[in-house]
Amino acid sequence: MSLNVTLIKDKILSENYFVLRNVTYDLTRKDGEVIRHKREVYDRGNGAAVLLYNREKQSVVLIRQFRVATWLNGNADGMLIEACAGLLDDDEPEVCIRKEAIEETGYEVSDAAKVFELYMSPGGVTEIVHLFIAEYSEAQRASAGGGVEDEEIEVLEMPFSEALAKVKSGEIRDAKTVILLQHLHASGIMY
């Protein structure tokens, strides 16, 4: 079913770090009724994330970093455990995850498998996140990781079972990370 959408107004409210737009549009329902919507839409670009896993050790590499949006929404210390990720900027998704993995975790990613391409918050954010998994070994460790200039990132290597327990307890509550951990478990790659 295709809906008829007519754009009435598209006004940029802010171009500070990302773009915040005020959009007004008419949506024609299938019964012919026209409904006017006014929404703010946040365009932060598209991103990519990769979950590093080691089948032999039954472990994963995650990161912990401060996320101001979570802090403003009740996460007391603002710290979030997550798979490494970043914005695409002008890169292809696989190029992005390779850069992010080395910067954030210190591991060089060789073979990565794309598993999903998802809208993470489609009610008001344009972003699509490309989700990957990649196997790692100690031989791929090129640096300590920890991020770049304005980042303070802690690298966490933990047993896969511990990561799943942290999802269950609510300690890991980043959507992309939960999805990737559950994918590894459901696919039988990790147990």
PDB file of C-alpha atoms in Angstrom:
ATOM      1  CA  MET A   1       0.000   0.000   0.000  1.00  0.00           C
ATOM      2  CA  SER A   2       1.429   3.344  -1.010  1.00  0.00           C
ATOM      3  CA  LEU A   3       0.237   6.477   0.764  1.00  0.00           C
ATOM      4  CA  ASN A   4      -0.073   9.853  -0.881  1.00  0.00           C
ATOM      5  CA  VAL A   5       2.141  12.373   0.934  1.00  0.00           C
ATOM      6  CA  THR A   6       2.261  16.077   0.061  1.00  0.00           C
ATOM      7  CA  LEU A   7       5.051  18.171   1.568  1.00  0.00           C
ATOM      8  CA  ILE A   8       3.739  21.520   2.800  1.00  0.00           C
ATOM      9  CA  LYS A   9       6.763  22.920   4.685  1.00  0.00           C
ATOM     10  CA  ASP A  10      10.348  21.810   5.329  1.00  0.00           C
ATOM     11  CA  LYS A  11      12.154  24.349   7.522  1.00  0.00           C
ATOM     12  CA  ILE A  12      15.612  23.899   9.040  1.00  0.00           C
ATOM     13  CA  LEU A  13      15.486  24.766  12.749  1.00  0.00           C
ATOM     14  CA  SER A  14      19.105  24.004  13.596  1.00  0.00           C
ATOM     15  CA  GLU A  15      22.307  23.011  11.843  1.00  0.00           C
ATOM     16  CA  ASN A  16      24.455  23.042  14.962  1.00  0.00           C
ATOM     17  CA  TYR A  17      25.933  19.539  15.058  1.00  0.00           C
ATOM     18  CA  PHE A  18      23.303  17.722  13.006  1.00  0.00           C
ATOM     19  CA  VAL A  19      20.188  19.003  11.219  1.00  0.00           C
ATOM     20  CA  LEU A  20      16.850  19.499  12.966  1.00  0.00           C
ATOM     21  CA  ARG A  21      13.949  20.174  10.620  1.00  0.00           C
ATOM     22  CA  ASN A  22      10.335  21.190  11.100  1.00  0.00           C
ATOM     23  CA  VAL A  23       8.242  19.371   8.521  1.00  0.00           C
ATOM     24  CA  THR A  24       4.562  19.817   7.734  1.00  0.00           C
ATOM     25  CA  TYR A  25       2.909  17.394   5.331  1.00  0.00           C
ATOM     26  CA  ASP A  26      -0.505  16.151   4.319  1.00  0.00           C
ATOM     27  CA  LEU A  27      -1.082  12.422   4.411  1.00  0.00           C
ATOM     28  CA  THR A  28      -3.976  11.112   2.321  1.00  0.00           C
ATOM     29  CA  ARG A  29      -5.393   7.949   3.857  1.00  0.00           C
ATOM     30  CA  LYS A  30      -6.678   5.117   1.723  1.00  0.00           C
ATOM     31  CA  ASP A  31     -10.266   6.258   2.420  1.00  0.00           C
ATOM     32  CA  GLY A  32      -9.406   9.677   0.901  1.00  0.00           C
ATOM     33  CA  GLU A  33      -9.266  11.613   4.188  1.00  0.00           C
ATOM     34  CA  VAL A  34      -6.376  14.080   4.329  1.00  0.00           C
ATOM     35  CA  ILE A  35      -4.585  14.507   7.652  1.00  0.00           C
ATOM     36  CA  ARG A  36      -2.058  17.280   8.276  1.00  0.00           C
ATOM     37  CA  HIS A  37       1.016  16.344  10.329  1.00  0.00           C
ATOM     38  CA  LYS A  38       3.617  18.664  11.867  1.00  0.00           C
ATOM     39  CA  ARG A  39       6.797  16.934  12.986  1.00  0.00           C
ATOM     40  CA  GLU A  40      10.368  17.689  13.935  1.00  0.00           C
ATOM     41  CA  VAL A  41      12.830  15.346  12.248  1.00  0.00           C
ATOM     42  CA  TYR A  42      16.440  14.927  13.319  1.00  0.00           C
ATOM     43  CA  ASP A  43      18.943  14.101  10.566  1.00  0.00           C
ATOM     44  CA  ARG A  44      22.239  12.916  11.995  1.00  0.00           C
ATOM     45  CA  GLY A  45      23.327  10.903   8.986  1.00  0.00           C
ATOM     46  CA  ASN A  46      23.547   7.137   8.719  1.00  0.00           C
ATOM     47  CA  GLY A  47      25.801   4.933  10.812  1.00  0.00           C
ATOM     48  CA  ALA A  48      27.348   1.514  11.124  1.00  0.00           C
ATOM     49  CA  ALA A  49      28.200  -0.761  14.045  1.00  0.00           C
ATOM     50  CA  VAL A  50      30.183  -3.949  14.432  1.00  0.00           C
ATOM     51  CA  LEU A  51      30.138  -6.576  17.160  1.00  0.00           C
ATOM     52  CA  LEU A  52      33.499  -8.307  17.515  1.00  0.00           C
ATOM     53  CA  TYR A  53      33.326 -11.925  18.666  1.00  0.00           C
ATOM     54  CA  ASN A  54      35.790 -14.751  19.271  1.00  0.00           C
ATOM     55  CA  ARG A  55      34.255 -18.187  18.728  1.00  0.00           C
ATOM     56  CA  GLU A  56      37.158 -20.066  20.354  1.00  0.00           C
ATOM     57  CA  LYS A  57      37.172 -17.961  23.535  1.00  0.00           C
ATOM     58  CA  GLN A  58      33.378 -17.465  23.443  1.00  0.00           C
ATOM     59  CA  SER A  59      33.943 -13.765  24.056  1.00  0.00           C
ATOM     60  CA  VAL A  60      32.927 -10.406  22.637  1.00  0.00           C
ATOM     61  CA  VAL A  61      34.542  -6.975  22.589  1.00  0.00           C
ATOM     62  CA  LEU A  62      32.305  -4.090  23.582  1.00  0.00           C
ATOM     63  CA  ILE A  63      32.986  -0.519  24.651  1.00  0.00           C
ATOM     64  CA  ARG A  64      31.743   1.701  27.464  1.00  0.00           C
ATOM     65  CA  GLN A  65      31.388   5.411  26.856  1.00  0.00           C
ATOM     66  CA  PHE A  66      29.477   8.477  27.992  1.00  0.00           C
ATOM     67  CA  ARG A  67      26.305   9.209  26.005  1.00  0.00           C
ATOM     68  CA  VAL A  68      24.815  12.590  26.879  1.00  0.00           C
ATOM     69  CA  ALA A  69      21.335  11.745  25.538  1.00  0.00           C
ATOM     70  CA  THR A  70      21.062   8.794  27.953  1.00  0.00           C
ATOM     71  CA  TRP A  71      22.293  10.950  30.821  1.00  0.00           C
ATOM     72  CA  LEU A  72      19.613  13.550  30.054  1.00  0.00           C
ATOM     73  CA  ASN A  73      17.029  10.735  30.013  1.00  0.00           C
ATOM     74  CA  GLY A  74      17.758   9.194  33.412  1.00  0.00           C
ATOM     75  CA  ASN A  75      20.947   7.149  32.937  1.00  0.00           C
ATOM     76  CA  ALA A  76      22.599   8.363  36.150  1.00  0.00           C
ATOM     77  CA  ASP A  77      26.245   8.309  35.018  1.00  0.00           C
ATOM     78  CA  GLY A  78      25.550   8.521  31.280  1.00  0.00           C
ATOM     79  CA  MET A  79      27.769   5.513  30.578  1.00  0.00           C
ATOM     80  CA  LEU A  80      26.557   2.979  28.042  1.00  0.00           C
ATOM     81  CA  ILE A  81      27.945  -0.435  27.068  1.00  0.00           C
ATOM     82  CA  GLU A  82      27.719  -0.933  23.326  1.00  0.00           C
ATOM     83  CA  ALA A  83      29.186  -2.399  20.166  1.00  0.00           C
ATOM     84  CA  CYS A  84      31.606  -0.003  18.491  1.00  0.00           C
ATOM     85  CA  ALA A  85      29.908   2.281  16.005  1.00  0.00           C
ATOM     86  CA  GLY A  86      30.127   5.543  14.154  1.00  0.00           C
ATOM     87  CA  LEU A  87      28.575   7.764  11.550  1.00  0.00           C
ATOM     88  CA  LEU A  88      29.293   6.956   7.918  1.00  0.00           C
ATOM     89  CA  ASP A  89      30.217  10.515   6.976  1.00  0.00           C
ATOM     90  CA  ASP A  90      31.228   9.882   3.340  1.00  0.00           C
ATOM     91  CA  ASP A  91      32.371   6.264   3.838  1.00  0.00           C
ATOM     92  CA  GLU A  92      30.729   3.011   2.869  1.00  0.00           C
ATOM     93  CA  PRO A  93      29.385   1.101   5.918  1.00  0.00           C
ATOM     94  CA  GLU A  94      32.138  -1.550   5.887  1.00  0.00           C
ATOM     95  CA  VAL A  95      34.857   1.110   5.659  1.00  0.00           C
ATOM     96  CA  CYS A  96      33.247   2.891   8.608  1.00  0.00           C
ATOM     97  CA  ILE A  97      33.212  -0.172  10.872  1.00  0.00           C
ATOM     98  CA  ARG A  98      36.847  -0.933  10.088  1.00  0.00           C
ATOM     99  CA  LYS A  99      37.833   2.627  11.094  1.00  0.00           C
ATOM    100  CA  GLU A 100      35.663   2.575  14.206  1.00  0.00           C
ATOM    101  CA  ALA A 101      36.909  -0.845  15.317  1.00  0.00           C
ATOM    102  CA  ILE A 102      40.560   0.222  15.233  1.00  0.00           C
ATOM    103  CA  GLU A 103      39.870   3.603  16.862  1.00  0.00           C
ATOM    104  CA  GLU A 104      37.530   2.381  19.580  1.00  0.00           C
ATOM    105  CA  THR A 105      38.632  -1.195  20.331  1.00  0.00           C
ATOM    106  CA  GLY A 106      42.160  -1.392  18.919  1.00  0.00           C
ATOM    107  CA  TYR A 107      41.261  -4.421  16.762  1.00  0.00           C
ATOM    108  CA  GLU A 108      41.707  -4.537  12.991  1.00  0.00           C
ATOM    109  CA  VAL A 109      38.630  -6.063  11.380  1.00  0.00           C
ATOM    110  CA  SER A 110      39.299  -8.481   8.558  1.00  0.00           C
ATOM    111  CA  ASP A 111      36.171 -10.343   7.453  1.00  0.00           C
ATOM    112  CA  ALA A 112      32.937  -8.666   8.457  1.00  0.00           C
ATOM    113  CA  ALA A 113      29.442  -9.921   7.716  1.00  0.00           C
ATOM    114  CA  LYS A 114      26.571  -7.490   7.342  1.00  0.00           C
ATOM    115  CA  VAL A 115      23.526  -8.808   9.179  1.00  0.00           C
ATOM    116  CA  PHE A 116      21.018  -5.939   9.252  1.00  0.00           C
ATOM    117  CA  GLU A 117      20.250  -2.476   7.943  1.00  0.00           C
ATOM    118  CA  LEU A 118      17.757  -0.900  10.366  1.00  0.00           C
ATOM    119  CA  TYR A 119      15.988   2.329  11.221  1.00  0.00           C
ATOM    120  CA  MET A 120      16.625   2.694  14.945  1.00  0.00           C
ATOM    121  CA  SER A 121      14.104   5.415  15.854  1.00  0.00           C
ATOM    122  CA  PRO A 122      11.914   6.082  12.804  1.00  0.00           C
ATOM    123  CA  GLY A 123       9.402   8.281  14.614  1.00  0.00           C
ATOM    124  CA  GLY A 124      11.715  11.276  14.446  1.00  0.00           C
ATOM    125  CA  VAL A 125      15.240  10.303  13.392  1.00  0.00           C
ATOM    126  CA  THR A 126      16.260   9.655   9.770  1.00  0.00           C
ATOM    127  CA  GLU A 127      19.264   7.441  10.628  1.00  0.00           C
ATOM    128  CA  ILE A 128      19.748   3.955   9.186  1.00  0.00           C
ATOM    129  CA  VAL A 129      22.318   1.829  11.029  1.00  0.00           C
ATOM    130  CA  HIS A 130      24.204  -0.905   9.150  1.00  0.00           C
ATOM    131  CA  LEU A 131      24.954  -3.743  11.592  1.00  0.00           C
ATOM    132  CA  PHE A 132      27.902  -6.121  11.186  1.00  0.00           C
ATOM    133  CA  ILE A 133      29.571  -8.950  13.052  1.00  0.00           C
ATOM    134  CA  ALA A 134      33.259  -9.794  12.737  1.00  0.00           C
ATOM    135  CA  GLU A 135      35.426 -12.437  14.317  1.00  0.00           C
ATOM    136  CA  TYR A 136      38.535 -11.192  16.115  1.00  0.00           C
ATOM    137  CA  SER A 137      41.718 -12.718  17.519  1.00  0.00           C
ATOM    138  CA  GLU A 138      44.589 -11.375  19.604  1.00  0.00           C
ATOM    139  CA  ALA A 139      46.694 -11.268  16.427  1.00  0.00           C
ATOM    140  CA  GLN A 140      44.388  -8.499  15.161  1.00  0.00           C
ATOM    141  CA  ARG A 141      45.041  -6.259  18.174  1.00  0.00           C
ATOM    142  CA  ALA A 142      46.859  -3.220  16.777  1.00  0.00           C
ATOM    143  CA  SER A 143      46.462  -0.774  19.688  1.00  0.00           C
ATOM    144  CA  ALA A 144      44.768  -0.261  23.031  1.00  0.00           C
ATOM    145  CA  GLY A 145      41.792   1.460  21.403  1.00  0.00           C
ATOM    146  CA  GLY A 146      39.944   4.006  23.495  1.00  0.00           C
ATOM    147  CA  GLY A 147      38.717   6.357  20.782  1.00  0.00           C
ATOM    148  CA  VAL A 148      39.990   9.582  19.260  1.00  0.00           C
ATOM    149  CA  GLU A 149      40.550  13.162  20.505  1.00  0.00           C
ATOM    150  CA  ASP A 150      37.174  13.952  22.074  1.00  0.00           C
ATOM    151  CA  GLU A 151      36.255  10.400  23.135  1.00  0.00           C
ATOM    152  CA  GLU A 152      36.843   8.579  26.399  1.00  0.00           C
ATOM    153  CA  ILE A 153      36.180   4.919  25.645  1.00  0.00           C
ATOM    154  CA  GLU A 154      36.805   1.875  27.813  1.00  0.00           C
ATOM    155  CA  VAL A 155      37.355  -1.374  25.905  1.00  0.00           C
ATOM    156  CA  LEU A 156      35.550  -4.365  27.429  1.00  0.00           C
ATOM    157  CA  GLU A 157      36.325  -7.948  26.474  1.00  0.00           C
ATOM    158  CA  MET A 158      33.938 -10.306  28.199  1.00  0.00           C
ATOM    159  CA  PRO A 159      32.535 -13.808  27.940  1.00  0.00           C
ATOM    160  CA  PHE A 160      29.564 -13.964  25.593  1.00  0.00           C
ATOM    161  CA  SER A 161      27.448 -15.474  28.384  1.00  0.00           C
ATOM    162  CA  GLU A 162      28.239 -12.437  30.570  1.00  0.00           C
ATOM    163  CA  ALA A 163      27.175 -10.057  27.791  1.00  0.00           C
ATOM    164  CA  LEU A 164      23.853 -11.907  27.460  1.00  0.00           C
ATOM    165  CA  ALA A 165      23.388 -11.766  31.240  1.00  0.00           C
ATOM    166  CA  LYS A 166      24.015  -7.993  31.119  1.00  0.00           C
ATOM    167  CA  VAL A 167      21.272  -7.680  28.497  1.00  0.00           C
ATOM    168  CA  LYS A 168      18.888  -9.614  30.727  1.00  0.00           C
ATOM    169  CA  SER A 169      19.767  -7.527  33.793  1.00  0.00           C
ATOM    170  CA  GLY A 170      19.416  -4.255  31.892  1.00  0.00           C
ATOM    171  CA  GLU A 171      23.076  -3.294  32.203  1.00  0.00           C
ATOM    172  CA  ILE A 172      23.391  -3.474  28.398  1.00  0.00           C
ATOM    173  CA  ARG A 173      20.491  -1.510  26.925  1.00  0.00           C
ATOM    174  CA  ASP A 174      21.798  -0.087  23.692  1.00  0.00           C
ATOM    175  CA  ALA A 175      19.458  -1.327  20.939  1.00  0.00           C
ATOM    176  CA  LYS A 176      22.075  -2.061  18.263  1.00  0.00           C
ATOM    177  CA  THR A 177      24.171  -4.014  20.761  1.00  0.00           C
ATOM    178  CA  VAL A 178      21.236  -6.054  22.057  1.00  0.00           C
ATOM    179  CA  ILE A 179      20.206  -6.876  18.484  1.00  0.00           C
ATOM    180  CA  LEU A 180      23.728  -7.979  17.528  1.00  0.00           C
ATOM    181  CA  LEU A 181      24.213 -10.081  20.687  1.00  0.00           C
ATOM    182  CA  GLN A 182      20.861 -11.776  20.165  1.00  0.00           C
ATOM    183  CA  HIS A 183      21.719 -12.372  16.503  1.00  0.00           C
ATOM    184  CA  LEU A 184      24.949 -14.166  17.481  1.00  0.00           C
ATOM    185  CA  HIS A 185      23.029 -16.278  19.965  1.00  0.00           C
ATOM    186  CA  ALA A 186      20.051 -17.063  17.698  1.00  0.00           C
ATOM    187  CA  SER A 187      22.261 -17.905  14.721  1.00  0.00           C
ATOM    188  CA  GLY A 188      24.221 -20.446  16.792  1.00  0.00           C
ATOM    189  CA  ILE A 189      27.535 -18.684  16.144  1.00  0.00           C
ATOM    190  CA  MET A 190      27.937 -18.152  19.888  1.00  0.00           C
ATOM    191  CA  TYR A 191      26.309 -19.986  22.769  1.00  0.00           C
TER     192      TYR A 191
END
